[in-house]
Amino acid sequence: MGDSQTWTAAPSAAEWARSVLAAAWSCAVTAEGGREEFVGAHTVAEDGRVLLHVPEDSALLAAAICAPRGEPSAVLEFADVAPVPVRNRIRARLWMAGWFVPEDGHLAFRPTRVVLRRPSGAVVVDLGEFAAAAPDPLATAEARLLTHLADCHADAVERLTRLVDSDSLHGAVRVQPLAVDRHGLTLRIERARGNGDVRLAFHRPADDVSQLTERMHVLLTQASAATCPRALQRQRTDGDG
């Protein structure tokens, strides 16, 4: 079930893809007919190349050393997972097709195709835009920020629902922070059947955590001045909140 809240001021596909890379702790590599999971083994260069650090006895490393240029072809997969426990925690998946080149004790992955799959559908990311894009400045801090908001400031999350259209809150049984980036905060609205997301855009982008704090204060001030949505009032009366 979708929501009528308008999504505005959101990261581009290239920025979202680079943010997934910046925050991801693990990746899956499919190559030479096999699939391996690597945890804490990759870093990302400024141009978006993935640098994979594998053991010296890795079959993937041996294949890359022995293969002609452009081989072995491989697909890397990264998952964008919501840090707060919600239904359907996978917010997006990033696939990168290309090949590995041995460089200074690691494997450098050169992408030839980048695909980002979001709830709205899959999009092929332009390679030039991908290389030029920077990850969201809050990407690596997002997990800490959202878990703190959910665990220590549930009252603030509830207050923010006053900024959500009442139609979007109809049948809501729980609201949790799903994502935050420099442009805004996304809330996950869970219902008895299904769920939906709404976007609360900041009045201007936040380039660091201190600016994010100010943007959140502005949203909360706006929420304090708003009327409590009728749908949420009914939910409390019915004892579902």
JSON list of N, CA and C in Angstrom, two decimals, residues 12-56:
[
{"chain": "A", "resi": 12, "resn": "SER", "atom": "N", "xyz": [20.24, 11.42, -5.52]},
{"chain": "A", "resi": 12, "resn": "SER", "atom": "CA", "xyz": [20.17, 10.84, -6.85]},
{"chain": "A", "resi": 12, "resn": "SER", "atom": "C", "xyz": [20.53, 9.36, -6.77]},
{"chain": "A", "resi": 13, "resn": "ALA", "atom": "N", "xyz": [20.25, 8.63, -7.84]},
{"chain": "A", "resi": 13, "resn": "ALA", "atom": "CA", "xyz": [20.58, 7.20, -7.85]},
{"chain": "A", "resi": 13, "resn": "ALA", "atom": "C", "xyz": [22.08, 6.99, -7.66]},
{"chain": "A", "resi": 14, "resn": "ALA", "atom": "N", "xyz": [22.90, 7.83, -8.29]},
{"chain": "A", "resi": 14, "resn": "ALA", "atom": "CA", "xyz": [24.36, 7.70, -8.17]},
{"chain": "A", "resi": 14, "resn": "ALA", "atom": "C", "xyz": [24.81, 7.97, -6.74]},
{"chain": "A", "resi": 15, "resn": "GLU", "atom": "N", "xyz": [24.23, 8.99, -6.10]},
{"chain": "A", "resi": 15, "resn": "GLU", "atom": "CA", "xyz": [24.58, 9.30, -4.72]},
{"chain": "A", "resi": 15, "resn": "GLU", "atom": "C", "xyz": [24.14, 8.18, -3.78]},
{"chain": "A", "resi": 16, "resn": "TRP", "atom": "N", "xyz": [22.94, 7.65, -4.03]},
{"chain": "A", "resi": 16, "resn": "TRP", "atom": "CA", "xyz": [22.46, 6.56, -3.18]},
{"chain": "A", "resi": 16, "resn": "TRP", "atom": "C", "xyz": [23.37, 5.34, -3.33]},
{"chain": "A", "resi": 17, "resn": "ALA", "atom": "N", "xyz": [23.75, 5.03, -4.57]},
{"chain": "A", "resi": 17, "resn": "ALA", "atom": "CA", "xyz": [24.64, 3.89, -4.80]},
{"chain": "A", "resi": 17, "resn": "ALA", "atom": "C", "xyz": [25.97, 4.07, -4.08]},
{"chain": "A", "resi": 18, "resn": "ARG", "atom": "N", "xyz": [26.53, 5.28, -4.15]},
{"chain": "A", "resi": 18, "resn": "ARG", "atom": "CA", "xyz": [27.80, 5.52, -3.47]},
{"chain": "A", "resi": 18, "resn": "ARG", "atom": "C", "xyz": [27.64, 5.47, -1.95]},
{"chain": "A", "resi": 19, "resn": "SER", "atom": "N", "xyz": [26.47, 5.87, -1.46]},
{"chain": "A", "resi": 19, "resn": "SER", "atom": "CA", "xyz": [26.20, 5.80, -0.02]},
{"chain": "A", "resi": 19, "resn": "SER", "atom": "C", "xyz": [26.11, 4.35, 0.45]},
{"chain": "A", "resi": 20, "resn": "VAL", "atom": "N", "xyz": [25.49, 3.50, -0.37]},
{"chain": "A", "resi": 20, "resn": "VAL", "atom": "CA", "xyz": [25.41, 2.07, -0.04]},
{"chain": "A", "resi": 20, "resn": "VAL", "atom": "C", "xyz": [26.82, 1.50, 0.07]},
{"chain": "A", "resi": 21, "resn": "LEU", "atom": "N", "xyz": [27.68, 1.84, -0.87]},
{"chain": "A", "resi": 21, "resn": "LEU", "atom": "CA", "xyz": [29.07, 1.36, -0.83]},
{"chain": "A", "resi": 21, "resn": "LEU", "atom": "C", "xyz": [29.80, 1.85, 0.41]},
{"chain": "A", "resi": 22, "resn": "ALA", "atom": "N", "xyz": [29.58, 3.12, 0.76]},
{"chain": "A", "resi": 22, "resn": "ALA", "atom": "CA", "xyz": [30.30, 3.71, 1.88]},
{"chain": "A", "resi": 22, "resn": "ALA", "atom": "C", "xyz": [29.91, 3.07, 3.21]},
{"chain": "A", "resi": 23, "resn": "ALA", "atom": "N", "xyz": [28.63, 2.69, 3.34]},
{"chain": "A", "resi": 23, "resn": "ALA", "atom": "CA", "xyz": [28.13, 2.19, 4.62]},
{"chain": "A", "resi": 23, "resn": "ALA", "atom": "C", "xyz": [28.16, 0.67, 4.73]},
{"chain": "A", "resi": 24, "resn": "ALA", "atom": "N", "xyz": [28.20, -0.03, 3.60]},
{"chain": "A", "resi": 24, "resn": "ALA", "atom": "CA", "xyz": [28.12, -1.50, 3.63]},
{"chain": "A", "resi": 24, "resn": "ALA", "atom": "C", "xyz": [29.34, -2.10, 4.31]},
{"chain": "A", "resi": 25, "resn": "TRP", "atom": "N", "xyz": [29.09, -3.14, 5.10]},
{"chain": "A", "resi": 25, "resn": "TRP", "atom": "CA", "xyz": [30.18, -3.83, 5.80]},
{"chain": "A", "resi": 25, "resn": "TRP", "atom": "C", "xyz": [30.53, -5.14, 5.10]},
{"chain": "A", "resi": 26, "resn": "SER", "atom": "N", "xyz": [29.65, -5.63, 4.28]},
{"chain": "A", "resi": 26, "resn": "SER", "atom": "CA", "xyz": [29.90, -6.91, 3.61]},
{"chain": "A", "resi": 26, "resn": "SER", "atom": "C", "xyz": [29.46, -6.83, 2.16]},
{"chain": "A", "resi": 27, "resn": "CYS", "atom": "N", "xyz": [29.95, -7.77, 1.36]},
{"chain": "A", "resi": 27, "resn": "CYS", "atom": "CA", "xyz": [29.52, -7.85, -0.03]},
{"chain": "A", "resi": 27, "resn": "CYS", "atom": "C", "xyz": [29.58, -9.31, -0.48]},
{"chain": "A", "resi": 28, "resn": "ALA", "atom": "N", "xyz": [28.78, -9.62, -1.46]},
{"chain": "A", "resi": 28, "resn": "ALA", "atom": "CA", "xyz": [28.78, -10.96, -2.05]},
{"chain": "A", "resi": 28, "resn": "ALA", "atom": "C", "xyz": [29.39, -10.85, -3.44]},
{"chain": "A", "resi": 29, "resn": "VAL", "atom": "N", "xyz": [30.28, -11.77, -3.76]},
{"chain": "A", "resi": 29, "resn": "VAL", "atom": "CA", "xyz": [30.94, -11.77, -5.07]},
{"chain": "A", "resi": 29, "resn": "VAL", "atom": "C", "xyz": [30.63, -13.07, -5.79]},
{"chain": "A", "resi": 30, "resn": "THR", "atom": "N", "xyz": [30.08, -12.94, -6.99]},
{"chain": "A", "resi": 30, "resn": "THR", "atom": "CA", "xyz": [29.81, -14.09, -7.84]},
{"chain": "A", "resi": 30, "resn": "THR", "atom": "C", "xyz": [30.77, -14.04, -9.02]},
{"chain": "A", "resi": 31, "resn": "ALA", "atom": "N", "xyz": [31.61, -15.06, -9.13]},
{"chain": "A", "resi": 31, "resn": "ALA", "atom": "CA", "xyz": [32.61, -15.11, -10.21]},
{"chain": "A", "resi": 31, "resn": "ALA", "atom": "C", "xyz": [33.06, -16.55, -10.40]},
{"chain": "A", "resi": 32, "resn": "GLU", "atom": "N", "xyz": [33.45, -16.84, -11.62]},
{"chain": "A", "resi": 32, "resn": "GLU", "atom": "CA", "xyz": [33.96, -18.19, -11.94]},
{"chain": "A", "resi": 32, "resn": "GLU", "atom": "C", "xyz": [32.99, -19.28, -11.49]},
{"chain": "A", "resi": 33, "resn": "GLY", "atom": "N", "xyz": [31.72, -19.00, -11.59]},
{"chain": "A", "resi": 33, "resn": "GLY", "atom": "CA", "xyz": [30.72, -20.01, -11.26]},
{"chain": "A", "resi": 33, "resn": "GLY", "atom": "C", "xyz": [30.48, -20.20, -9.79]},
{"chain": "A", "resi": 34, "resn": "GLY", "atom": "N", "xyz": [31.15, -19.43, -8.93]},
{"chain": "A", "resi": 34, "resn": "GLY", "atom": "CA", "xyz": [30.97, -19.57, -7.49]},
{"chain": "A", "resi": 34, "resn": "GLY", "atom": "C", "xyz": [30.56, -18.26, -6.86]},
{"chain": "A", "resi": 35, "resn": "ARG", "atom": "N", "xyz": [30.15, -18.33, -5.60]},
{"chain": "A", "resi": 35, "resn": "ARG", "atom": "CA", "xyz": [29.72, -17.15, -4.86]},
{"chain": "A", "resi": 35, "resn": "ARG", "atom": "C", "xyz": [30.40, -17.15, -3.50]},
{"chain": "A", "resi": 36, "resn": "GLU", "atom": "N", "xyz": [30.99, -16.03, -3.14]},
{"chain": "A", "resi": 36, "resn": "GLU", "atom": "CA", "xyz": [31.66, -15.88, -1.86]},
{"chain": "A", "resi": 36, "resn": "GLU", "atom": "C", "xyz": [31.14, -14.64, -1.15]},
{"chain": "A", "resi": 37, "resn": "GLU", "atom": "N", "xyz": [31.06, -14.73, 0.18]},
{"chain": "A", "resi": 37, "resn": "GLU", "atom": "CA", "xyz": [30.66, -13.60, 1.00]},
{"chain": "A", "resi": 37, "resn": "GLU", "atom": "C", "xyz": [31.91, -13.06, 1.69]},
{"chain": "A", "resi": 38, "resn": "PHE", "atom": "N", "xyz": [32.13, -11.76, 1.60]},
{"chain": "A", "resi": 38, "resn": "PHE", "atom": "CA", "xyz": [33.28, -11.12, 2.23]},
{"chain": "A", "resi": 38, "resn": "PHE", "atom": "C", "xyz": [32.78, -10.10, 3.24]},
{"chain": "A", "resi": 39, "resn": "VAL", "atom": "N", "xyz": [33.28, -10.19, 4.46]},
{"chain": "A", "resi": 39, "resn": "VAL", "atom": "CA", "xyz": [32.86, -9.29, 5.53]},
{"chain": "A", "resi": 39, "resn": "VAL", "atom": "C", "xyz": [34.05, -8.43, 5.96]},
{"chain": "A", "resi": 40, "resn": "GLY", "atom": "N", "xyz": [33.85, -7.13, 5.94]},
{"chain": "A", "resi": 40, "resn": "GLY", "atom": "CA", "xyz": [34.91, -6.21, 6.35]},
{"chain": "A", "resi": 40, "resn": "GLY", "atom": "C", "xyz": [36.15, -6.29, 5.47]},
{"chain": "A", "resi": 41, "resn": "ALA", "atom": "N", "xyz": [35.97, -6.67, 4.21]},
{"chain": "A", "resi": 41, "resn": "ALA", "atom": "CA", "xyz": [37.12, -6.91, 3.34]},
{"chain": "A", "resi": 41, "resn": "ALA", "atom": "C", "xyz": [37.25, -5.91, 2.20]},
{"chain": "A", "resi": 42, "resn": "HIS", "atom": "N", "xyz": [36.35, -4.92, 2.12]},
{"chain": "A", "resi": 42, "resn": "HIS", "atom": "CA", "xyz": [36.44, -4.00, 1.00]},
{"chain": "A", "resi": 42, "resn": "HIS", "atom": "C", "xyz": [36.51, -2.54, 1.44]},
{"chain": "A", "resi": 43, "resn": "THR", "atom": "N", "xyz": [37.15, -1.75, 0.61]},
{"chain": "A", "resi": 43, "resn": "THR", "atom": "CA", "xyz": [37.15, -0.30, 0.75]},
{"chain": "A", "resi": 43, "resn": "THR", "atom": "C", "xyz": [36.74, 0.27, -0.61]},
{"chain": "A", "resi": 44, "resn": "VAL", "atom": "N", "xyz": [36.51, 1.57, -0.65]},
{"chain": "A", "resi": 44, "resn": "VAL", "atom": "CA", "xyz": [36.04, 2.19, -1.88]},
{"chain": "A", "resi": 44, "resn": "VAL", "atom": "C", "xyz": [36.94, 3.37, -2.24]},
{"chain": "A", "resi": 45, "resn": "ALA", "atom": "N", "xyz": [37.42, 3.38, -3.48]},
{"chain": "A", "resi": 45, "resn": "ALA", "atom": "CA", "xyz": [38.23, 4.49, -3.96]},
{"chain": "A", "resi": 45, "resn": "ALA", "atom": "C", "xyz": [37.35, 5.70, -4.28]},
{"chain": "A", "resi": 46, "resn": "GLU", "atom": "N", "xyz": [37.96, 6.86, -4.45]},
{"chain": "A", "resi": 46, "resn": "GLU", "atom": "CA", "xyz": [37.19, 8.08, -4.71]},
{"chain": "A", "resi": 46, "resn": "GLU", "atom": "C", "xyz": [36.35, 7.98, -5.97]},
{"chain": "A", "resi": 47, "resn": "ASP", "atom": "N", "xyz": [36.82, 7.21, -6.97]},
{"chain": "A", "resi": 47, "resn": "ASP", "atom": "CA", "xyz": [36.08, 7.09, -8.22]},
{"chain": "A", "resi": 47, "resn": "ASP", "atom": "C", "xyz": [35.04, 5.96, -8.20]},
{"chain": "A", "resi": 48, "resn": "GLY", "atom": "N", "xyz": [34.86, 5.35, -7.05]},
{"chain": "A", "resi": 48, "resn": "GLY", "atom": "CA", "xyz": [33.85, 4.30, -6.92]},
{"chain": "A", "resi": 48, "resn": "GLY", "atom": "C", "xyz": [34.35, 2.89, -7.15]},
{"chain": "A", "resi": 49, "resn": "ARG", "atom": "N", "xyz": [35.63, 2.72, -7.49]},
{"chain": "A", "resi": 49, "resn": "ARG", "atom": "CA", "xyz": [36.16, 1.36, -7.62]},
{"chain": "A", "resi": 49, "resn": "ARG", "atom": "C", "xyz": [36.17, 0.69, -6.25]},
{"chain": "A", "resi": 50, "resn": "VAL", "atom": "N", "xyz": [35.81, -0.58, -6.25]},
{"chain": "A", "resi": 50, "resn": "VAL", "atom": "CA", "xyz": [35.80, -1.35, -5.01]},
{"chain": "A", "resi": 50, "resn": "VAL", "atom": "C", "xyz": [37.13, -2.08, -4.89]},
{"chain": "A", "resi": 51, "resn": "LEU", "atom": "N", "xyz": [37.82, -1.87, -3.78]},
{"chain": "A", "resi": 51, "resn": "LEU", "atom": "CA", "xyz": [39.09, -2.52, -3.51]},
{"chain": "A", "resi": 51, "resn": "LEU", "atom": "C", "xyz": [38.83, -3.65, -2.52]},
{"chain": "A", "resi": 52, "resn": "LEU", "atom": "N", "xyz": [39.00, -4.88, -3.01]},
{"chain": "A", "resi": 52, "resn": "LEU", "atom": "CA", "xyz": [38.68, -6.06, -2.21]},
{"chain": "A", "resi": 52, "resn": "LEU", "atom": "C", "xyz": [39.96, -6.71, -1.70]},
{"chain": "A", "resi": 53, "resn": "HIS", "atom": "N", "xyz": [40.05, -6.86, -0.39]},
{"chain": "A", "resi": 53, "resn": "HIS", "atom": "CA", "xyz": [41.23, -7.46, 0.24]},
{"chain": "A", "resi": 53, "resn": "HIS", "atom": "C", "xyz": [40.89, -8.91, 0.57]},
{"chain": "A", "resi": 54, "resn": "VAL", "atom": "N", "xyz": [41.51, -9.84, -0.13]},
{"chain": "A", "resi": 54, "resn": "VAL", "atom": "CA", "xyz": [41.21, -11.26, 0.01]},
{"chain": "A", "resi": 54, "resn": "VAL", "atom": "C", "xyz": [42.46, -12.01, 0.45]},
{"chain": "A", "resi": 55, "resn": "PRO", "atom": "N", "xyz": [42.29, -13.19, 1.06]},
{"chain": "A", "resi": 55, "resn": "PRO", "atom": "CA", "xyz": [43.45, -13.99, 1.47]},
{"chain": "A", "resi": 55, "resn": "PRO", "atom": "C", "xyz": [44.31, -14.38, 0.27]},
{"chain": "A", "resi": 56, "resn": "GLU", "atom": "N", "xyz": [45.59, -14.61, 0.53]},
{"chain": "A", "resi": 56, "resn": "GLU", "atom": "CA", "xyz": [46.52, -14.96, -0.55]},
{"chain": "A", "resi": 56, "resn": "GLU", "atom": "C", "xyz": [46.14, -16.26, -1.23]}
]
